[in-house]
Coordinates of C-alpha atoms in Angstrom, one line a residue:
M1006 CA 54.4 206.1 198.7
L1007 CA 54.3 205.3 195.6
V1008 CA 53.2 202.1 194.5
L1009 CA 53.8 200.9 190.6
S1010 CA 53.2 197.5 188.7
R1011 CA 55.9 196.4 186.6
K1012 CA 56.0 192.7 185.0
Q1013 CA 59.2 190.5 184.9
G1014 CA 62.3 192.6 182.7
E1015 CA 60.7 196.0 183.5
A1016 CA 62.4 198.4 185.3
I1017 CA 62.2 201.1 187.9
Q1018 CA 64.7 204.8 187.5
I1019 CA 65.1 207.1 190.3
G1020 CA 66.6 210.1 190.3
D1021 CA 70.2 209.5 187.4
N1022 CA 71.6 206.7 188.6
I1023 CA 69.1 204.0 191.0
T1024 CA 67.3 201.3 188.9
I1025 CA 65.6 198.6 190.0
K1026 CA 64.8 195.8 187.6
I1027 CA 62.1 193.0 187.6
V1028 CA 64.3 189.8 187.5
N1029 CA 61.9 187.2 188.3
V1030 CA 58.4 187.1 189.5
G1031 CA 56.8 183.3 190.5
Q1032 CA 55.8 181.3 193.6
G1033 CA 54.7 184.6 196.1
R1034 CA 58.4 185.8 195.3
V1035 CA 59.6 188.7 193.2
K1036 CA 63.7 189.6 192.4
I1037 CA 64.7 192.2 191.8
A1038 CA 68.3 193.3 190.5
I1039 CA 69.1 196.8 191.8
D1040 CA 71.9 198.9 190.0
A1041 CA 73.0 201.9 192.3
P1042 CA 76.3 203.7 193.5
I1043 CA 78.9 202.1 195.9
N1044 CA 77.9 204.9 198.8
V1045 CA 73.9 204.5 198.6
T1046 CA 73.0 202.0 201.2
I1047 CA 70.7 199.3 200.3
L1048 CA 69.0 196.7 202.9
R1049 CA 66.3 194.2 203.4
Q1050 CA 63.5 195.8 205.9
E1051 CA 64.2 193.0 208.1
L1052 CA 67.4 193.9 209.0
C1053 CA 66.1 197.6 209.6
D1054 CA 63.6 196.4 211.7
G1055 CA 65.6 194.0 214.0
Q1056 CA 63.7 190.5 212.8
S1057 CA 66.8 189.0 211.5
G1058 CA 68.0 187.0 214.4
G1059 CA 71.4 186.9 213.7
V1060 CA 74.3 189.4 214.7
L1061 CA 74.4 192.4 212.8
S1062 CA 77.7 194.2 214.0
A1063 CA 79.0 194.9 211.0
V1064 CA 75.7 196.1 209.4
P1065 CA 75.0 200.3 209.2
T1066 CA 71.9 201.4 210.7
C1067 CA 69.0 201.9 209.0
G1068 CA 68.9 205.9 208.9
M1069 CA 72.7 205.8 207.0
A1070 CA 71.2 205.7 203.2
S1071 CA 72.6 208.1 201.3
V1072 CA 70.2 208.6 198.6

């Protein structure tokens, strides 16, 4: 696992076509923006862990990421 520090407004580039930008930092939260191709599945970790408590029948499984 790679751990990076970024400030608000800075970004991280993954490969040629995925960018993660730090939009806002404050009050114990970090807001990020992810720019990725439509064929890349992006899910919050709690959906993969089954902790959401909701019905996830329309959500693809976590093993489907096509990065």
